[in-house]
Every structure is written in C-alpha cells, then in structure tokens.
mmCIF file of N, CA and C in Angstrom:
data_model
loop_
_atom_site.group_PDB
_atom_site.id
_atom_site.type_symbol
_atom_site.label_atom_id
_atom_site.label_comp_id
_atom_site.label_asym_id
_atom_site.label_seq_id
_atom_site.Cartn_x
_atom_site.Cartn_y
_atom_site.Cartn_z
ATOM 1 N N UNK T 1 -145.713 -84.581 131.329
ATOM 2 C CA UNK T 1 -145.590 -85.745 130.469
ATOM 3 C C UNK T 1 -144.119 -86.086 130.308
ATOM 4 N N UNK T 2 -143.881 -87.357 130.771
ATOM 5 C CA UNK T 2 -142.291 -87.787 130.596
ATOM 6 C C UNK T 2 -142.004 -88.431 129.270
ATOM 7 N N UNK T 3 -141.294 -87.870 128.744
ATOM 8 C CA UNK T 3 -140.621 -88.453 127.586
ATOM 9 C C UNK T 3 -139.910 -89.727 127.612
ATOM 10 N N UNK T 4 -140.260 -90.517 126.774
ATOM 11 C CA UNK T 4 -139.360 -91.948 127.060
ATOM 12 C C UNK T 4 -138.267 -91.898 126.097
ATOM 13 N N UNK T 5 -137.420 -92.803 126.539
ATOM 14 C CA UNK T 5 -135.760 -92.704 126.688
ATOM 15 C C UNK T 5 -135.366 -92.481 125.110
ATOM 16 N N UNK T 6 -134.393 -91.921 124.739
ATOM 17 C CA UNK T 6 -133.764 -92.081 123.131
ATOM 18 C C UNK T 6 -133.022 -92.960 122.723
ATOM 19 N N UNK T 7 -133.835 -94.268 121.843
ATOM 20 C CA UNK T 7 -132.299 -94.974 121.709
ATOM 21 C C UNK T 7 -132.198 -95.085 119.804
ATOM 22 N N UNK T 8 -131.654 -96.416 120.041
ATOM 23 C CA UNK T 8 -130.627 -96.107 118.901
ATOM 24 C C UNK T 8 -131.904 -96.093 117.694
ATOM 25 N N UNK T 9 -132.609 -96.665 117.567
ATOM 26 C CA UNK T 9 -134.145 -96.856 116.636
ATOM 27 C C UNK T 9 -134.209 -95.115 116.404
ATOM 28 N N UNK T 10 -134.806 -94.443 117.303
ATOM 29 C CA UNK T 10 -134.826 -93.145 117.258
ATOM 30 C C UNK T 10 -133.985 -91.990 116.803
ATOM 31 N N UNK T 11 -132.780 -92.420 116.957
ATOM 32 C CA UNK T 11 -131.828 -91.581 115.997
ATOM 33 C C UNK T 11 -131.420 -91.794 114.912
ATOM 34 N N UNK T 12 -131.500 -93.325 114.877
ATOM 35 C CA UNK T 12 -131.439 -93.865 113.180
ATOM 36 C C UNK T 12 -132.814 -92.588 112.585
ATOM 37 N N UNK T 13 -134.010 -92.903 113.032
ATOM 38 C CA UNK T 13 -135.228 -92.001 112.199
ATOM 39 C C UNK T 13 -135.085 -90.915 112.058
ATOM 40 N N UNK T 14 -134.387 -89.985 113.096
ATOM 41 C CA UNK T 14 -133.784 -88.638 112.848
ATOM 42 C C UNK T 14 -132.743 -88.384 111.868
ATOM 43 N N UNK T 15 -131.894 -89.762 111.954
ATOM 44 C CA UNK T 15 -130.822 -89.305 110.628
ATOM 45 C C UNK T 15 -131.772 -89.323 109.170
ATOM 46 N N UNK T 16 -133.094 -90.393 109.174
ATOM 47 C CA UNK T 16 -133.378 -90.651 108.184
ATOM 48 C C UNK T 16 -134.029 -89.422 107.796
ATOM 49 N N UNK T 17 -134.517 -88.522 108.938
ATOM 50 C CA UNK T 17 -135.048 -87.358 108.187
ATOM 51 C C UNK T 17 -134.287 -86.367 108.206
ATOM 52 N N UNK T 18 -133.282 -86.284 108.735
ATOM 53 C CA UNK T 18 -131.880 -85.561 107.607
ATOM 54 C C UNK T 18 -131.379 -86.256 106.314
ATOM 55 N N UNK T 19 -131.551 -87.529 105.834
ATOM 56 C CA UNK T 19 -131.695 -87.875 104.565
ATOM 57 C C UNK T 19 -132.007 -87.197 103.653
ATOM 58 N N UNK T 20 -133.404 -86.752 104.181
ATOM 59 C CA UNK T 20 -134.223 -86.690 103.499
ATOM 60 C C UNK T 20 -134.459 -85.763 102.961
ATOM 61 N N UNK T 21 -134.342 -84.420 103.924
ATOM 62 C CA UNK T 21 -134.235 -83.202 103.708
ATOM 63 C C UNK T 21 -132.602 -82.909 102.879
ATOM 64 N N UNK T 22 -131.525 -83.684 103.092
ATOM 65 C CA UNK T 22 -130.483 -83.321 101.988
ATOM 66 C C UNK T 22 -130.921 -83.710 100.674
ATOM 67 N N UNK T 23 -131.648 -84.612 100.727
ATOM 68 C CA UNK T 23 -131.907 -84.648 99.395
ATOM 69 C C UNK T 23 -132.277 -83.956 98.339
ATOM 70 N N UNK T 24 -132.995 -82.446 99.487
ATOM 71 C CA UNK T 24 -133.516 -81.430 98.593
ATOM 72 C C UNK T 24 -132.906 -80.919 97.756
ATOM 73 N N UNK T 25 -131.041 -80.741 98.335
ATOM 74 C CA UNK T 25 -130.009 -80.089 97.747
ATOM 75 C C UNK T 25 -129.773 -80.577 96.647
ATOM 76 N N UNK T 26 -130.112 -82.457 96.227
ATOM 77 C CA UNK T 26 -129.752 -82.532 95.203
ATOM 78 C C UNK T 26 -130.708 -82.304 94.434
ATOM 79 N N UNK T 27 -132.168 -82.225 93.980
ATOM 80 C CA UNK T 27 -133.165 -81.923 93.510
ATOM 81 C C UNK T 27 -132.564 -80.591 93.113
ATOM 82 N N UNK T 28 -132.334 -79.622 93.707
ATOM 83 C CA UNK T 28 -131.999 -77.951 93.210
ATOM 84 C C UNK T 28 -131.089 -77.794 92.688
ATOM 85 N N UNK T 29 -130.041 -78.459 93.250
ATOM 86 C CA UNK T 29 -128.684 -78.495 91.664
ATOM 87 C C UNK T 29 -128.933 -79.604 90.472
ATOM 88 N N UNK T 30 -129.938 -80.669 90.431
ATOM 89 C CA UNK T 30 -130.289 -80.798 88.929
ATOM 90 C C UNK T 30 -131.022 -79.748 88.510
ATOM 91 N N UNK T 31 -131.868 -79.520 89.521
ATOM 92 C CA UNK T 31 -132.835 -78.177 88.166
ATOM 93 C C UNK T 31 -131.956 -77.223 88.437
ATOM 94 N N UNK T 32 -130.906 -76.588 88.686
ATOM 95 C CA UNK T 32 -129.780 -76.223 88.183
ATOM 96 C C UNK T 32 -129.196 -75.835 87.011
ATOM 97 N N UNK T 33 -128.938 -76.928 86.907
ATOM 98 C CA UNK T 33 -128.270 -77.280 85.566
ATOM 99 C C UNK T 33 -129.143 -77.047 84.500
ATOM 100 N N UNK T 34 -130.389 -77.136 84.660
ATOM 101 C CA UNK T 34 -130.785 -76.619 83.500
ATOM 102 C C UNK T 34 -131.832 -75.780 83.347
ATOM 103 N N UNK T 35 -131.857 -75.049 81.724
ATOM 104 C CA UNK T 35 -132.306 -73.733 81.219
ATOM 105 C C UNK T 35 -133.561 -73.429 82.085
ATOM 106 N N UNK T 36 -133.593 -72.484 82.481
ATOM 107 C CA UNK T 36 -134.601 -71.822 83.294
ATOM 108 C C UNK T 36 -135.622 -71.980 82.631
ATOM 109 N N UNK T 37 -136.837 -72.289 83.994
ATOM 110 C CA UNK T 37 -138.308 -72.934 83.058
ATOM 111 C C UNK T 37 -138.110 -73.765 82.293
ATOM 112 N N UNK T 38 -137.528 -74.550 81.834
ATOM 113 C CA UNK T 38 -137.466 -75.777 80.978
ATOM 114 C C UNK T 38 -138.097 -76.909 81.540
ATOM 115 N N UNK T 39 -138.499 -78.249 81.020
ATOM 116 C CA UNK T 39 -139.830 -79.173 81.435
ATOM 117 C C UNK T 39 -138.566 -79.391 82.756
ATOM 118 N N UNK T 40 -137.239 -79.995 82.387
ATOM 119 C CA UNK T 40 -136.596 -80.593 83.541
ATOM 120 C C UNK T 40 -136.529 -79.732 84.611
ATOM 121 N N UNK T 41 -135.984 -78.242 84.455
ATOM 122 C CA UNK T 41 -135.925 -77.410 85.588
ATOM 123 C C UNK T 41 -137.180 -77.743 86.480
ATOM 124 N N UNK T 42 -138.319 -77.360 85.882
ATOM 125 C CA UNK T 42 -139.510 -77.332 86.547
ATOM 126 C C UNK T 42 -139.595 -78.708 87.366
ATOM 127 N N UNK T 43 -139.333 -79.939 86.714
ATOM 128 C CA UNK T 43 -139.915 -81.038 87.461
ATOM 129 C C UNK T 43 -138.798 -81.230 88.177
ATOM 130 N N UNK T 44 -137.136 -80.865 88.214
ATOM 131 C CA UNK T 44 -136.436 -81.010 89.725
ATOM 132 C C UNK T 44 -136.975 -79.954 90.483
ATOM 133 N N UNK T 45 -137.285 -78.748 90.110
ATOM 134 C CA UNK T 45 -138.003 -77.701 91.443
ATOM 135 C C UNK T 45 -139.151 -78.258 91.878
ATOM 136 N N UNK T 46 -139.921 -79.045 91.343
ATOM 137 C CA UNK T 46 -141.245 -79.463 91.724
ATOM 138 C C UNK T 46 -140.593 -80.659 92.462
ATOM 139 N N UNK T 47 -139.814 -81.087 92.186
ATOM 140 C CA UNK T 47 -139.024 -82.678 93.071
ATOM 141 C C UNK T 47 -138.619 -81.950 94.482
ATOM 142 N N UNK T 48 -137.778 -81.171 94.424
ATOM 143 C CA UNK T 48 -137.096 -79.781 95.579
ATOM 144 C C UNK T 48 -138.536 -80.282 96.600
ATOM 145 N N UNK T 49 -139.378 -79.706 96.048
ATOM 146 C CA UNK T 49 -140.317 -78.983 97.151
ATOM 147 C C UNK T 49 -141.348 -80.024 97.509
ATOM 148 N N UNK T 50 -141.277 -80.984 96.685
ATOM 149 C CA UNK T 50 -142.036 -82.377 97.387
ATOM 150 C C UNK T 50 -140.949 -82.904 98.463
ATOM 151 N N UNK T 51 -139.746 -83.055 98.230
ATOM 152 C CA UNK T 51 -138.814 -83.316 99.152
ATOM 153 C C UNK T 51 -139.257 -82.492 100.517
ATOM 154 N N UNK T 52 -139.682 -81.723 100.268
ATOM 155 C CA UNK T 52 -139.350 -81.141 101.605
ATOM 156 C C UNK T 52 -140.482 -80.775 102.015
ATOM 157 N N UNK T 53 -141.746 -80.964 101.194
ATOM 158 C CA UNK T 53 -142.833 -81.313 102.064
ATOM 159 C C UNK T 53 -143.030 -82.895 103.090
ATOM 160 N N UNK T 54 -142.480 -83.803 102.419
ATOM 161 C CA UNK T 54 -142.218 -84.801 103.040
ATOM 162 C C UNK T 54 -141.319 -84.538 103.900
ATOM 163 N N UNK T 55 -140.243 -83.960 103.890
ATOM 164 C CA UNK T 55 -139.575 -83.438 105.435
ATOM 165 C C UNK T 55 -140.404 -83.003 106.128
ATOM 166 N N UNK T 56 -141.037 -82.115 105.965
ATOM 167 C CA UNK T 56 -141.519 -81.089 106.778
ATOM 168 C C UNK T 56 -142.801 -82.179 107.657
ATOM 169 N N UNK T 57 -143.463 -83.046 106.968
ATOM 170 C CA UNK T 57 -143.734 -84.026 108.160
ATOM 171 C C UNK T 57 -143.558 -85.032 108.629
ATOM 172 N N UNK T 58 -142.547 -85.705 108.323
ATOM 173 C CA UNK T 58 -141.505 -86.068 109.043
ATOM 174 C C UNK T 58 -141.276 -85.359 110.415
ATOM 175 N N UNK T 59 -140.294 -84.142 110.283
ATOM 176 C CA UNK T 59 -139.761 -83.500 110.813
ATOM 177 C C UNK T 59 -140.762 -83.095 112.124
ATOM 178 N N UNK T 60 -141.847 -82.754 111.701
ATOM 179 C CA UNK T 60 -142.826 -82.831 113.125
ATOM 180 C C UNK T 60 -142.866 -83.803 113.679
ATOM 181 N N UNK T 61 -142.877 -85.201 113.154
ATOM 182 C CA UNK T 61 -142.857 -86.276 113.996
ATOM 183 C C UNK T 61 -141.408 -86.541 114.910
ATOM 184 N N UNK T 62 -140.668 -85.912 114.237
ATOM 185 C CA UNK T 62 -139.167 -85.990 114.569
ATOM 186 C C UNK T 62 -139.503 -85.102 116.055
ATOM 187 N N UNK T 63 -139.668 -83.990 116.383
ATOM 188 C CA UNK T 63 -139.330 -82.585 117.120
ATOM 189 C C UNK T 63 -140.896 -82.932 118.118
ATOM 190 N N UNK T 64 -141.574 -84.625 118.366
ATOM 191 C CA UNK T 64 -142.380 -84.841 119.380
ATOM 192 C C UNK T 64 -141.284 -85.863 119.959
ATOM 193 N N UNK T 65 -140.525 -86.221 119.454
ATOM 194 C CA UNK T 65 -139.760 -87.184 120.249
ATOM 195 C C UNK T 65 -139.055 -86.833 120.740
ATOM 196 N N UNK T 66 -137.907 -85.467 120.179
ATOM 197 C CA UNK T 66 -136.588 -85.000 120.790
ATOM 198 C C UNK T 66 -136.783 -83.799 121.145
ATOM 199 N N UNK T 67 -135.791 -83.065 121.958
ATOM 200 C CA UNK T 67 -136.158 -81.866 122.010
ATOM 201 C C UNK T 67 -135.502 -80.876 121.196
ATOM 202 N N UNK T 68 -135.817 -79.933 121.137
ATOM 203 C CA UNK T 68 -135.515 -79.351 120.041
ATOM 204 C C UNK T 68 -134.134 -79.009 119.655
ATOM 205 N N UNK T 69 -133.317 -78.526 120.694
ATOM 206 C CA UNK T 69 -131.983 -78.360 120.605
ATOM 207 C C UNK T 69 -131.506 -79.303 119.820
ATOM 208 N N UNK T 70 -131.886 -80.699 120.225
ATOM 209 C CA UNK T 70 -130.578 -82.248 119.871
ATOM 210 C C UNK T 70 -131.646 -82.311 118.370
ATOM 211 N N UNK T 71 -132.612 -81.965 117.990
ATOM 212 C CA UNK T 71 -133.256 -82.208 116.606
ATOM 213 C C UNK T 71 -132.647 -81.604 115.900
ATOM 214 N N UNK T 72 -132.419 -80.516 116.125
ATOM 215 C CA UNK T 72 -131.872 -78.717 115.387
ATOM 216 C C UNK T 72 -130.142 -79.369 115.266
ATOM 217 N N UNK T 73 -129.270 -80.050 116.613
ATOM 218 C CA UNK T 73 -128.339 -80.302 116.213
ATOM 219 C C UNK T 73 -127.833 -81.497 115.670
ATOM 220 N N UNK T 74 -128.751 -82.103 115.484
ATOM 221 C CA UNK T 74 -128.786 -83.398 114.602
ATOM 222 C C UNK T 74 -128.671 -83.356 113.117
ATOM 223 N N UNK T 75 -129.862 -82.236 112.834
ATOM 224 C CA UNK T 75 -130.086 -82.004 111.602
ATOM 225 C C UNK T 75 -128.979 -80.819 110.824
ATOM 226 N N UNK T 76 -127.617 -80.520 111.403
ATOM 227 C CA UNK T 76 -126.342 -79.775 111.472
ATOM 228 C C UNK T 76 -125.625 -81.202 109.897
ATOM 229 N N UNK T 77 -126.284 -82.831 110.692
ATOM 230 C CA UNK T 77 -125.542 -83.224 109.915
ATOM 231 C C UNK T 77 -125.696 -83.602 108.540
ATOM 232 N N UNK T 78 -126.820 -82.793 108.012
ATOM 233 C CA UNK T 78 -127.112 -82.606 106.205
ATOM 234 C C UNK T 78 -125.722 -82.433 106.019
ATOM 235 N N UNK T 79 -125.330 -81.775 106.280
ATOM 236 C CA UNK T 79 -123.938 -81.614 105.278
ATOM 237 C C UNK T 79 -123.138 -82.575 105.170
ATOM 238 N N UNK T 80 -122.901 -83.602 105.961
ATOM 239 C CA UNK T 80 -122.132 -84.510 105.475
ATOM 240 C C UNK T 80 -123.075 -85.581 104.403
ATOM 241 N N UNK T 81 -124.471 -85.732 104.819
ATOM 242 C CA UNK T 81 -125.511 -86.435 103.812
ATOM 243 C C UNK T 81 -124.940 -85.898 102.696
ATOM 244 N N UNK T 82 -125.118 -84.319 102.277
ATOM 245 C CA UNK T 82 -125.141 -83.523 101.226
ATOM 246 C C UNK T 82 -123.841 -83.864 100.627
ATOM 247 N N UNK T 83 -122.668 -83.533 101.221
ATOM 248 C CA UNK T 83 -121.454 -84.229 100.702
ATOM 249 C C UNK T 83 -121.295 -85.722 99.799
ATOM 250 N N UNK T 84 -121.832 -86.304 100.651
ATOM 251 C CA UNK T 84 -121.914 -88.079 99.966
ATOM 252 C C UNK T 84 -122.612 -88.071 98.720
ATOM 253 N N UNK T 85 -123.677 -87.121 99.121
ATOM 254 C CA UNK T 85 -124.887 -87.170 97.531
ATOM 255 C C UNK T 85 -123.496 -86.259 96.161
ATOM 256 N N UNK T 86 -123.407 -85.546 96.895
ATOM 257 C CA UNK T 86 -121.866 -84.867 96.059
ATOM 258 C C UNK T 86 -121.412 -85.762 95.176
ATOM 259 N N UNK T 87 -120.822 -86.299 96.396
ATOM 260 C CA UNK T 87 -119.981 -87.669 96.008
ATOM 261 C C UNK T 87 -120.121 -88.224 94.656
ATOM 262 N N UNK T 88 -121.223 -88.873 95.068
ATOM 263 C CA UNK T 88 -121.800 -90.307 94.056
ATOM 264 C C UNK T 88 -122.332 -89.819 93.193
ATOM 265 N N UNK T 89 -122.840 -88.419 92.899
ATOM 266 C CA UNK T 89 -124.067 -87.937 92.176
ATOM 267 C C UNK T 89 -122.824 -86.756 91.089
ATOM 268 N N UNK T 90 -122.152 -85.946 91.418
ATOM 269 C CA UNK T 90 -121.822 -85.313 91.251
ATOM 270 C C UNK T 90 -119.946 -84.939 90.928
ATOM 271 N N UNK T 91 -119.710 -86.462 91.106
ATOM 272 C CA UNK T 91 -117.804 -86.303 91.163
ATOM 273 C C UNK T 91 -117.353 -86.024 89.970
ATOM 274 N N UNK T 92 -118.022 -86.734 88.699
ATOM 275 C CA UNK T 92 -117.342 -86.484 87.429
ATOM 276 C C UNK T 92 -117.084 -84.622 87.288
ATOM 277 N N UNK T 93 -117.896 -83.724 87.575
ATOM 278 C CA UNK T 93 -117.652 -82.256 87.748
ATOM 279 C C UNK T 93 -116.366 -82.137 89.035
ATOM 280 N N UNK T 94 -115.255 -80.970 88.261
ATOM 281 C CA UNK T 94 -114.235 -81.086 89.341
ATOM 282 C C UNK T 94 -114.384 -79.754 90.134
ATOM 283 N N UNK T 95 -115.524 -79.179 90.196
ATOM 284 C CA UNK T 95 -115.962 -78.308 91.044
ATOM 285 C C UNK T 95 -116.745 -78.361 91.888
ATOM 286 N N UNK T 96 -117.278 -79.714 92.325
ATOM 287 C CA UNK T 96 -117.640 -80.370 93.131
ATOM 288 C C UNK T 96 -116.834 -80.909 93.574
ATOM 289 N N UNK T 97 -115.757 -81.287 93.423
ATOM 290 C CA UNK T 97 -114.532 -82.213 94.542
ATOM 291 C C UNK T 97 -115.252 -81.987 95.953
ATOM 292 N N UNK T 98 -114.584 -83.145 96.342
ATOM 293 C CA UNK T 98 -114.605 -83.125 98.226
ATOM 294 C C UNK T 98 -113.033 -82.877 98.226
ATOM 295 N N UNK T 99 -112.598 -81.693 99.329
ATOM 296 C CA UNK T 99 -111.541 -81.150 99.548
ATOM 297 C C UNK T 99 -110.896 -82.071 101.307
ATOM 298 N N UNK T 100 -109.570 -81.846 101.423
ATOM 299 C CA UNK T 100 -109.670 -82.303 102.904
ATOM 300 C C UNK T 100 -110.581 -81.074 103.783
ATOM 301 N N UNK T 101 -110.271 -79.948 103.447
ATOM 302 C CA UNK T 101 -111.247 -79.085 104.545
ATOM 303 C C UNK T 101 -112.473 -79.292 104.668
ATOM 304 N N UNK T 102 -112.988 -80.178 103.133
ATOM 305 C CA UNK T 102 -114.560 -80.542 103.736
ATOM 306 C C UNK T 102 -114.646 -81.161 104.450
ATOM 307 N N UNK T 103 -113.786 -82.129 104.371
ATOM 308 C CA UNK T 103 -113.857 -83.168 105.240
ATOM 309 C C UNK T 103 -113.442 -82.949 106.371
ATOM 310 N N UNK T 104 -113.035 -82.221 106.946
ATOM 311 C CA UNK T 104 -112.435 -81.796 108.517
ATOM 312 C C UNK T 104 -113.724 -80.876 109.228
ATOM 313 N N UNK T 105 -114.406 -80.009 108.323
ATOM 314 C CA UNK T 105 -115.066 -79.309 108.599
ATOM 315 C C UNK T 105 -117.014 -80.172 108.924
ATOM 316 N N UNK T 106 -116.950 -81.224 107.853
ATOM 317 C CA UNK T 106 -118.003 -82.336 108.533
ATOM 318 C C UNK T 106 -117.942 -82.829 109.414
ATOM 319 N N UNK T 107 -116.178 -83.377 109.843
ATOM 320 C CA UNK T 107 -115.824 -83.990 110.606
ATOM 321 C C UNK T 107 -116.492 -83.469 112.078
ATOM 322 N N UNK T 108 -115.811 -82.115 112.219
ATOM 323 C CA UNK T 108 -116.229 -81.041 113.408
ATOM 324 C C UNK T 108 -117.830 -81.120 113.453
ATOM 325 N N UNK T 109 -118.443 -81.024 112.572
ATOM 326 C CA UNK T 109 -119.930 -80.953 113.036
ATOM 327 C C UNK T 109 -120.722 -82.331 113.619
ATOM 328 N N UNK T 110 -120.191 -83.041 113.069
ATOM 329 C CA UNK T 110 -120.279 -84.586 113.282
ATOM 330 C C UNK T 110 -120.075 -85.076 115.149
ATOM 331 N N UNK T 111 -118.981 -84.103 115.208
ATOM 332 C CA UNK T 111 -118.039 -84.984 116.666
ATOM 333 C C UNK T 111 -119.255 -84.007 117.402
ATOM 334 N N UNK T 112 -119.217 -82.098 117.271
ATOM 335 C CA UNK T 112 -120.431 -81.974 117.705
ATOM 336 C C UNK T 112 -121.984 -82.363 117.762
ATOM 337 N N UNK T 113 -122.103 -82.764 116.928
ATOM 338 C CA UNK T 113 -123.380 -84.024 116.955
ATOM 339 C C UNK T 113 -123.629 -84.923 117.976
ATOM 340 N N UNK T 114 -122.417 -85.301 117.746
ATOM 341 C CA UNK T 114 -121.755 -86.629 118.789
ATOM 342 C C UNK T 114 -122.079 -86.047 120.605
ATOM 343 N N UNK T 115 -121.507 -84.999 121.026
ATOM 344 C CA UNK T 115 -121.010 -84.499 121.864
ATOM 345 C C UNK T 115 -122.288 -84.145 122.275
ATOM 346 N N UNK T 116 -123.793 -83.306 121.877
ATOM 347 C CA UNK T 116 -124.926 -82.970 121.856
ATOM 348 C C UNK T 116 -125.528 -83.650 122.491
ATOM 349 N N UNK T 117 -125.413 -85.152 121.459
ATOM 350 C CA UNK T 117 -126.584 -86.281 122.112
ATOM 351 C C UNK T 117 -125.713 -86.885 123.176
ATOM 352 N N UNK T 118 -125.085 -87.057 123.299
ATOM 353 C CA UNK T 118 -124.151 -87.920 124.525
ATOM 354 C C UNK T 118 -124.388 -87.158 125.569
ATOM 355 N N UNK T 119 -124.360 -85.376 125.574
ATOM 356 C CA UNK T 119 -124.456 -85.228 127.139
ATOM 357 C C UNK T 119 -126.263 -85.065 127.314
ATOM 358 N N UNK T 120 -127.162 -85.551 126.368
ATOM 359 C CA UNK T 120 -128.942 -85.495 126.648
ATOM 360 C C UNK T 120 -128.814 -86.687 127.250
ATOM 361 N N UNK T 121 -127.583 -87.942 126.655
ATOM 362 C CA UNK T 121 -128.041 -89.019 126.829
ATOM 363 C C UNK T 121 -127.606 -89.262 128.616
ATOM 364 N N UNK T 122 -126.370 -88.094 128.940
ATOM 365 C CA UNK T 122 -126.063 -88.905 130.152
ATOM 366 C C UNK T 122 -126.712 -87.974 131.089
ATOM 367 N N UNK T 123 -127.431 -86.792 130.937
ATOM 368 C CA UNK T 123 -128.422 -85.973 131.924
ATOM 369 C C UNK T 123 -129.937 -86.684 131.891
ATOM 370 N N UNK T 124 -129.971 -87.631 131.258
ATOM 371 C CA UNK T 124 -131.526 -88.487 131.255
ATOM 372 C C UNK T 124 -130.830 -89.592 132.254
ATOM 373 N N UNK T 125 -129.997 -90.227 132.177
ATOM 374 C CA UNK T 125 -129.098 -91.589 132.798
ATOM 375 C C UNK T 125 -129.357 -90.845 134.600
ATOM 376 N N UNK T 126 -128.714 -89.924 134.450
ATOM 377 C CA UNK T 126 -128.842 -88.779 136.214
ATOM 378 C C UNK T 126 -130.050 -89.132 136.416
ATOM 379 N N UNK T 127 -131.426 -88.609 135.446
ATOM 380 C CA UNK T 127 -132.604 -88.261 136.208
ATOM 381 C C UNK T 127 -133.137 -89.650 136.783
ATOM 382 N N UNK T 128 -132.815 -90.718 136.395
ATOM 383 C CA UNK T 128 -133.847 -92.171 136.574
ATOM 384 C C UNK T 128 -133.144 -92.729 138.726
#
C-alpha cells in the first residue's frame, strides 16, 4: 500500500495534534497550583486526561498518515507549543520566564524538525 504524498494540510494536522497534547501541560500546572484533591485540582486533572484522551485519537489518526519516525519527531515540537502556553498563560510568575537558552534550545529542536521532514520529503521526490 503506497502512501500518498505529505503536504502542507497534513503537517498543519500534525502540529495541531501537538497542540493539543501540550495542552495537557497546561491542565497539570493549573491543578498544580492547587490544594491537593480540591474541586479545582480534581477538575484540571480530569481536564489533563481528557486532553489527552483526545490526543490519543487524534494521534492514531496522525501515525496512519506519517511514519512513525517524522510523527515521533514532529511531536519533539510540544515544547516550543508548551513554551508559548508559558508565555501567555503563565508570565506574570517569574519562575516561569522564557530564558534565551530556552529559546535556543526550541530553536535546535525546531531546525531538527525541520531537517526530519525535509529529508522524508526529498527521499519520496527520488522515489516518483
């Protein structure tokens, strides 16, 4: 069975289900923050794990289209998702800062991202 080609539609949906799954991170640092077993703890852990049941099928639909390597290194780029949610969600705390090393260190996973799908994309370009 030949797989048809990856384009840009298709990796947009893969980023969207790295969205999605960072999102979990922020679900677990609100229930975090507060008192263990408390109504809120419970309903961000119960948020956590709906998050990521909805990943989780997603994510199968994701890993029939790509192969697994470029899914696995796609999904490397939660952390910069996770960062942004940081960002916007989380800046007034100054222990959350974004540092330059975060940012160099997303950067790197990112360009590898980059580097991943570019050589699937130009060993499919060979096979035709």
């Amino acid at each position: 069975m030949k797989k048809k080609k990856i384009g840009i539609i298709d990796i947009l949906q893969l980023q969207g289900a790295v969205i999605v799954y960072s999102l979990s991170t922020v679900a677990a640092k609100l229930a975090s923050e507060h008192e263990f077993l408390s109504f809120w703890y419970l309903f961000f852990f119960a948020m956590d794990f709906f998050i990521l049941a909805v990943y989780a099928l997603i994510w199968q639909q994701m890993i029939k289209k790509f192969q697994i390597s470029i899914a696995c290194a796609n999904k490397a780029v939660t952390l910069l998702w996770s960062m942004l949610w940081n960002f916007i969600l989380f800046s007034s705390d100054p222990t959350q800062r974004i540092t330059p090393w975060k940012v160099v260190g997303v950067l790197l996973v990112v360009v590898g991202v980059i580097v991943m799908n570019s050589e699937v994309a130009s060993k499919e370009g060979e096979k035709e």
